[in-house]
């Protein structure tokens, strides 16, 4: 169990950032993941007074504060409508309602966990992250960065008419996923994110795709197998490399069929 000497409810982002430059301090999300470790922290930086717990919707984008919970994502009518329940599908298998009422978007994205449903799902959308120091960058770029002492403020998702299909597989309910697959489509371009390989999610972008609702099943299968082969897989206690590759191809196919 992690130890925290003092919780500091900061009054500004400057204060939060300055405190976070010390290795003995840590930013708090929902403390769901952090508490599983056994590190000791001098100050835990609590961002809850900074108004970062809102999902804002404008005509062309969503802006999601880092202190929003996974449950907020699951229940947000605008997100569910825009992405046809894809985001809800990505989070609602994560442990249970009480857990999702605590775990935050900031902790989930900042953590860049290999098993992350949240990272996989947002990667297939037009998502950028907003950091206090580094500013705004694509989520795909952020996912590859080394961990540093910046603070994730918000994520932004453009409403660019992408449709989303999300699927994951677990050995048992509430376990970590064995594979996570998000497929989105805009015009003739497919965006395919595969995570829990068990490495963290990566994105494949395939423009100029000729598949449509009249395509032959075998063409969709060929494309799905090709797409699944563009990712690396590994083995761990939840599944082998081959099994993951197989599952990825199956879920990519199902995602594509849903979108077509
Ligand atoms: C038992 C268990 C099972 C889980 N299963 C799944 C699963 O199946 N699928 C899935 O997608 N996820 C799963 N998760 C992960 C979970 O959904 C959250 O992503 C995780 O708990 C982190 O969120 P948190 O709010 O608890 O962050 P915390 O534990 O508070 O923080 C996690 C890390 O992020 C940093 N951090 C937090 N907020 C910020 C910020 N705004 N800026 C910079 N750094 C920040 C913290 O300093 C810390 O290093 C699981 C977690 C646990 C504990």
Short mmCIF file of C-alpha atoms and ligand atoms in Angstrom, two decimals:
data_model
loop_
_atom_site.label_atom_id
_atom_site.label_comp_id
_atom_site.label_asym_id
_atom_site.label_seq_id
_atom_site.Cartn_x
_atom_site.Cartn_y
_atom_site.Cartn_z
CA UNK A 1 0.00 0.00 0.00
CA UNK A 2 1.31 3.46 -0.89
CA UNK A 3 1.97 5.99 1.87
CA UNK A 4 1.17 9.67 1.66
CA UNK A 5 2.44 12.08 4.27
CA UNK A 6 0.31 15.07 3.29
CA UNK A 7 -2.44 15.82 0.78
CA UNK A 8 -2.12 19.31 -0.70
CA UNK A 9 -5.27 20.73 -2.30
CA UNK A 10 -3.63 23.16 -4.67
CA UNK A 11 -5.20 26.51 -5.60
CA UNK A 12 -3.52 26.90 -8.98
CA UNK A 13 -1.88 24.89 -11.71
CA UNK A 14 1.38 26.75 -11.13
CA UNK A 15 1.41 25.52 -7.55
CA UNK A 16 0.60 21.99 -8.71
CA UNK A 17 3.33 22.00 -11.34
CA UNK A 18 5.96 23.38 -8.98
CA UNK A 19 5.16 20.80 -6.32
CA UNK A 20 5.24 18.05 -8.92
CA UNK A 21 8.86 18.81 -9.84
CA UNK A 22 10.00 17.10 -6.63
CA UNK A 23 10.44 13.36 -6.96
CA UNK A 24 8.99 12.77 -3.52
CA UNK A 25 5.66 14.37 -4.54
CA UNK A 26 2.95 12.92 -6.76
CA UNK A 27 -0.17 14.09 -8.61
CA UNK A 28 -3.34 12.39 -7.40
CA UNK A 29 -6.00 11.15 -9.75
CA UNK A 30 -8.49 8.84 -8.12
CA UNK A 31 -5.65 7.04 -6.24
CA UNK A 32 -6.94 3.68 -7.49
CA UNK A 33 -3.74 2.64 -9.22
CA UNK A 34 -1.26 4.52 -7.06
CA UNK A 35 -2.48 2.87 -3.89
CA UNK A 36 -1.63 -0.57 -5.29
CA UNK A 37 2.08 0.31 -5.15
CA UNK A 38 4.22 0.59 -2.06
CA UNK A 39 5.94 3.93 -2.60
CA UNK A 40 5.94 6.68 0.02
CA UNK A 41 5.15 10.22 -1.03
CA UNK A 42 5.77 13.42 0.85
CA UNK A 43 2.98 15.46 -0.78
CA UNK A 44 0.08 14.17 -2.86
CA UNK A 45 -1.08 16.95 -5.16
CA UNK A 46 -4.86 17.10 -5.24
CA UNK A 47 -6.24 18.95 -8.28
CA UNK A 48 -9.87 18.75 -7.20
CA UNK A 49 -10.29 22.50 -6.57
CA UNK A 50 -9.22 23.48 -10.09
CA UNK A 51 -12.45 22.80 -11.99
CA UNK A 52 -10.94 20.01 -14.06
CA UNK A 53 -13.85 17.65 -13.46
CA UNK A 54 -16.07 18.77 -16.35
CA UNK A 55 -16.89 17.34 -19.77
CA UNK A 56 -17.57 20.27 -22.06
CA UNK A 57 -19.20 19.84 -25.44
CA UNK A 58 -19.02 22.42 -28.20
CA UNK A 59 -20.18 22.21 -31.82
CA UNK A 60 -17.00 20.53 -32.97
CA UNK A 61 -15.32 18.94 -29.95
CA UNK A 62 -15.45 17.48 -26.46
CA UNK A 63 -13.08 18.68 -23.78
CA UNK A 64 -12.69 16.27 -20.85
CA UNK A 65 -11.01 17.46 -17.66
CA UNK A 66 -8.43 15.16 -16.09
CA UNK A 67 -10.45 14.82 -12.88
CA UNK A 68 -13.50 13.45 -14.69
CA UNK A 69 -14.09 9.87 -13.68
CA UNK A 70 -14.52 6.85 -15.90
CA UNK A 71 -18.12 6.81 -14.71
CA UNK A 72 -18.56 10.36 -16.05
CA UNK A 73 -17.43 9.10 -19.46
CA UNK A 74 -19.77 6.16 -19.26
CA UNK A 75 -22.83 8.26 -18.48
CA UNK A 76 -22.24 11.33 -20.64
CA UNK A 77 -25.13 11.64 -23.06
CA UNK A 78 -23.21 13.72 -25.63
CA UNK A 79 -20.26 11.29 -25.79
CA UNK A 80 -22.58 8.34 -26.06
CA UNK A 81 -24.54 9.94 -28.83
CA UNK A 82 -21.52 11.13 -30.80
CA UNK A 83 -19.69 7.79 -30.64
CA UNK A 84 -22.70 5.48 -30.54
CA UNK A 85 -21.91 4.14 -27.07
CA UNK A 86 -18.32 3.19 -28.04
CA UNK A 87 -16.75 5.03 -25.10
CA UNK A 88 -19.25 3.53 -22.66
CA UNK A 89 -18.40 0.08 -24.03
CA UNK A 90 -14.70 0.77 -23.44
CA UNK A 91 -15.08 1.67 -19.76
CA UNK A 92 -18.03 -0.25 -18.43
CA UNK A 93 -16.07 -3.52 -18.08
CA UNK A 94 -13.54 -1.87 -15.77
CA UNK A 95 -14.06 -3.44 -12.33
CA UNK A 96 -17.38 -1.96 -11.15
CA UNK A 97 -19.36 1.23 -10.68
CA UNK A 98 -17.71 2.21 -7.38
CA UNK A 99 -14.28 1.83 -8.95
CA UNK A 100 -15.26 3.84 -12.02
CA UNK A 101 -16.63 6.58 -9.75
CA UNK A 102 -13.08 6.99 -8.43
CA UNK A 103 -10.67 6.27 -11.29
CA UNK A 104 -9.99 9.38 -13.36
CA UNK A 105 -9.37 10.16 -17.00
CA UNK A 106 -6.11 11.91 -16.02
CA UNK A 107 -4.76 8.87 -14.17
CA UNK A 108 -5.83 6.56 -16.97
CA UNK A 109 -4.28 8.52 -19.82
CA UNK A 110 -1.21 9.74 -17.94
CA UNK A 111 -0.48 6.18 -16.84
CA UNK A 112 -0.33 4.91 -20.47
CA UNK A 113 -0.91 1.39 -19.17
CA UNK A 114 -0.48 -1.50 -21.59
CA UNK A 115 -3.85 -2.94 -20.59
CA UNK A 116 -5.71 0.35 -20.90
CA UNK A 117 -9.15 0.24 -22.47
CA UNK A 118 -9.28 4.02 -22.10
CA UNK A 119 -6.07 4.65 -24.06
CA UNK A 120 -7.08 2.24 -26.83
CA UNK A 121 -10.51 3.77 -27.22
CA UNK A 122 -9.39 7.41 -27.37
CA UNK A 123 -6.55 6.56 -29.74
CA UNK A 124 -8.98 5.57 -32.49
CA UNK A 125 -10.65 8.99 -32.19
CA UNK A 126 -9.26 12.40 -33.12
CA UNK A 127 -7.82 12.97 -29.65
CA UNK A 128 -5.26 15.43 -28.34
CA UNK A 129 -3.97 15.82 -24.80
CA UNK A 130 -3.42 19.17 -23.10
CA UNK A 131 -0.45 19.30 -20.75
CA UNK A 132 0.43 22.18 -18.44
CA UNK A 133 4.00 22.62 -19.71
CA UNK A 134 4.18 20.80 -23.06
CA UNK A 135 0.85 22.15 -24.38
CA UNK A 136 -1.38 20.29 -26.80
CA UNK A 137 -0.24 17.21 -28.74
CA UNK A 138 -1.86 14.17 -30.37
CA UNK A 139 -2.60 11.32 -27.99
CA UNK A 140 -0.58 8.97 -30.21
CA UNK A 141 2.49 11.17 -29.70
CA UNK A 142 1.90 11.49 -25.95
CA UNK A 143 1.56 7.71 -25.61
CA UNK A 144 5.15 7.27 -26.82
CA UNK A 145 6.70 9.94 -24.56
CA UNK A 146 8.75 9.08 -21.50
CA UNK A 147 7.12 9.74 -18.14
CA UNK A 148 8.00 13.20 -16.83
CA UNK A 149 6.68 15.67 -14.27
CA UNK A 150 4.16 17.49 -16.43
CA UNK A 151 0.46 17.61 -15.56
CA UNK A 152 -2.27 16.40 -17.84
CA UNK A 153 -5.09 18.94 -17.79
CA UNK A 154 -7.60 17.78 -20.37
CA UNK A 155 -8.12 15.62 -23.37
CA UNK A 156 -9.88 16.99 -26.44
CA UNK A 157 -11.79 14.90 -28.94
CA UNK A 158 -12.76 16.43 -32.28
CA UNK A 159 -16.20 15.60 -33.60
CA UNK A 160 -14.89 14.81 -37.07
CA UNK A 161 -17.69 12.41 -38.01
CA UNK A 162 -15.65 9.35 -37.05
CA UNK A 163 -17.80 6.45 -35.99
CA UNK A 164 -16.44 4.12 -33.34
CA UNK A 165 -16.65 0.44 -32.52
CA UNK A 166 -14.96 -0.82 -29.35
CA UNK A 167 -14.33 -4.39 -28.22
CA UNK A 168 -12.23 -6.12 -25.63
CA UNK A 169 -11.85 -9.60 -24.26
CA UNK A 170 -11.24 -10.69 -20.67
CA UNK A 171 -10.65 -14.14 -19.28
CA UNK A 172 -13.16 -13.30 -16.59
CA UNK A 173 -15.35 -10.31 -15.77
CA UNK A 174 -13.43 -7.44 -14.08
CA UNK A 175 -10.02 -8.90 -15.01
CA UNK A 176 -7.54 -6.86 -17.05
CA UNK A 177 -8.25 -7.24 -20.76
CA UNK A 178 -6.43 -9.78 -22.87
CA UNK A 179 -6.85 -7.63 -25.97
CA UNK A 180 -8.47 -4.25 -26.65
CA UNK A 181 -9.55 -3.15 -30.12
CA UNK A 182 -11.04 0.17 -31.22
CA UNK A 183 -11.96 0.72 -34.85
CA UNK A 184 -13.20 4.00 -36.25
CA UNK A 185 -13.96 5.13 -39.76
CA UNK A 186 -14.15 8.48 -41.47
CA UNK A 187 -14.88 8.58 -45.21
CA UNK A 188 -12.58 5.91 -46.72
CA UNK A 189 -10.11 5.89 -43.83
CA UNK A 190 -9.98 3.29 -41.07
CA UNK A 191 -8.31 4.03 -37.71
CA UNK A 192 -7.51 0.84 -35.82
CA UNK A 193 -6.07 0.86 -32.29
CA UNK A 194 -5.02 -2.37 -30.63
CA UNK A 195 -3.89 -2.51 -27.00
CA UNK A 196 -3.22 -5.03 -24.26
CA UNK A 197 -0.99 -6.86 -26.77
CA UNK A 198 0.10 -6.86 -23.84
CA UNK A 199 1.99 -3.68 -24.77
CA UNK A 200 0.14 -0.39 -24.79
CA UNK A 201 -2.16 0.66 -27.59
CA UNK A 202 -0.85 1.72 -30.95
CA UNK A 203 -2.76 3.16 -33.89
CA UNK A 204 -2.89 2.00 -37.51
CA UNK A 205 -4.27 4.53 -39.98
CA UNK A 206 -5.40 3.12 -43.33
CA UNK A 207 -6.69 5.68 -45.82
CA UNK A 208 -8.06 4.80 -49.25
CA UNK A 209 -9.88 1.71 -48.08
CA UNK A 210 -12.41 0.39 -50.59
CA UNK A 211 -14.39 -1.84 -48.21
CA UNK A 212 -18.07 -0.99 -48.09
CA UNK A 213 -21.29 -2.57 -46.92
CA UNK A 214 -21.47 -4.73 -50.06
CA UNK A 215 -17.91 -6.06 -49.68
CA UNK A 216 -17.41 -9.82 -49.63
CA UNK A 217 -16.84 -11.40 -46.24
CA UNK A 218 -13.49 -12.78 -47.49
CA UNK A 219 -12.27 -9.29 -48.44
CA UNK A 220 -13.11 -8.02 -44.97
CA UNK A 221 -11.34 -11.01 -43.42
CA UNK A 222 -8.25 -10.45 -45.61
CA UNK A 223 -8.11 -6.80 -44.62
CA UNK A 224 -8.63 -7.61 -40.92
CA UNK A 225 -5.87 -10.22 -40.96
CA UNK A 226 -3.56 -7.76 -42.68
CA UNK A 227 -4.41 -5.03 -40.15
CA UNK A 228 -3.89 -7.38 -37.18
CA UNK A 229 -0.46 -8.32 -38.61
CA UNK A 230 0.66 -4.67 -38.47
CA UNK A 231 0.91 -4.91 -34.66
CA UNK A 232 3.33 -6.80 -32.42
CA UNK A 233 1.98 -9.19 -29.80
CA UNK A 234 3.47 -10.88 -26.80
CA UNK A 235 2.62 -13.64 -24.36
CA UNK A 236 1.85 -13.43 -20.67
CA UNK A 237 -0.28 -15.25 -18.08
CA UNK A 238 -3.47 -14.10 -19.83
CA UNK A 239 -2.72 -15.35 -23.31
CA UNK A 240 -0.14 -16.21 -25.92
CA UNK A 241 1.15 -14.06 -28.74
CA UNK A 242 -0.68 -16.21 -31.32
CA UNK A 243 -3.96 -16.10 -29.45
CA UNK A 244 -3.78 -12.32 -29.18
CA UNK A 245 -3.05 -11.96 -32.91
CA UNK A 246 -5.99 -14.19 -33.69
CA UNK A 247 -8.31 -12.25 -31.38
CA UNK A 248 -7.17 -8.93 -32.79
CA UNK A 249 -8.04 -10.05 -36.34
CA UNK A 250 -11.47 -11.28 -35.21
CA UNK A 251 -12.31 -8.08 -33.33
CA UNK A 252 -11.00 -5.85 -36.11
CA UNK A 253 -13.26 -7.73 -38.52
CA UNK A 254 -16.27 -7.34 -36.22
CA UNK A 255 -15.52 -3.66 -35.72
CA UNK A 256 -15.27 -3.05 -39.45
CA UNK A 257 -18.49 -4.92 -40.12
CA UNK A 258 -20.26 -2.90 -37.45
CA UNK A 259 -19.06 0.36 -39.01
CA UNK A 260 -19.89 -0.72 -42.57
C1 LIG B 1 -7.26 -3.43 -9.93
C2 LIG B 1 -7.30 -2.53 -11.12
C3 LIG B 1 -7.84 -2.99 -12.30
C4 LIG B 1 -7.89 -2.17 -13.42
N1 LIG B 1 -8.43 -2.63 -14.60
C5 LIG B 1 -8.46 -1.84 -15.68
C6 LIG B 1 -9.01 -2.29 -16.91
O1 LIG B 1 -9.47 -3.42 -17.05
N2 LIG B 1 -9.00 -1.45 -17.97
C7 LIG B 1 -8.48 -0.18 -17.89
O2 LIG B 1 -8.48 0.55 -18.87
N3 LIG B 1 -7.96 0.28 -16.74
C8 LIG B 1 -7.94 -0.52 -15.64
N4 LIG B 1 -7.38 -0.06 -14.48
C9 LIG B 1 -6.79 1.29 -14.47
C10 LIG B 1 -7.82 2.32 -14.03
O3 LIG B 1 -8.88 2.37 -14.95
C11 LIG B 1 -7.19 3.72 -13.95
O4 LIG B 1 -6.62 4.02 -15.19
C12 LIG B 1 -6.12 3.79 -12.90
O5 LIG B 1 -6.69 3.44 -11.66
C13 LIG B 1 -5.50 5.18 -12.82
O6 LIG B 1 -6.47 6.13 -12.55
P1 LIG B 1 -6.54 6.87 -11.14
O7 LIG B 1 -7.47 8.01 -11.29
O8 LIG B 1 -6.80 5.89 -10.07
O9 LIG B 1 -5.04 7.45 -11.04
P2 LIG B 1 -4.03 7.42 -9.83
O10 LIG B 1 -3.85 6.06 -9.30
O11 LIG B 1 -4.38 8.48 -8.85
O12 LIG B 1 -2.72 7.90 -10.61
C14 LIG B 1 -2.10 7.05 -11.57
C15 LIG B 1 -0.85 7.76 -12.13
O13 LIG B 1 -1.22 8.87 -12.94
C16 LIG B 1 -0.65 10.07 -12.41
N5 LIG B 1 -1.65 11.11 -12.63
C17 LIG B 1 -2.94 11.10 -12.28
N6 LIG B 1 -3.58 12.19 -12.75
C18 LIG B 1 -2.63 12.92 -13.39
C19 LIG B 1 -2.66 14.16 -14.09
N7 LIG B 1 -3.78 14.88 -14.24
N8 LIG B 1 -1.50 14.60 -14.62
C20 LIG B 1 -0.34 13.88 -14.49
N9 LIG B 1 -0.26 12.71 -13.84
C21 LIG B 1 -1.40 12.23 -13.31
C22 LIG B 1 -0.37 9.78 -10.95
O14 LIG B 1 0.63 10.64 -10.43
C23 LIG B 1 0.04 8.34 -11.03
O15 LIG B 1 1.38 8.24 -11.45
C24 LIG B 1 -7.34 -0.85 -13.34
C25 LIG B 1 -6.79 -0.39 -12.14
C26 LIG B 1 -6.77 -1.20 -11.03
C27 LIG B 1 -6.20 -0.67 -9.75
#
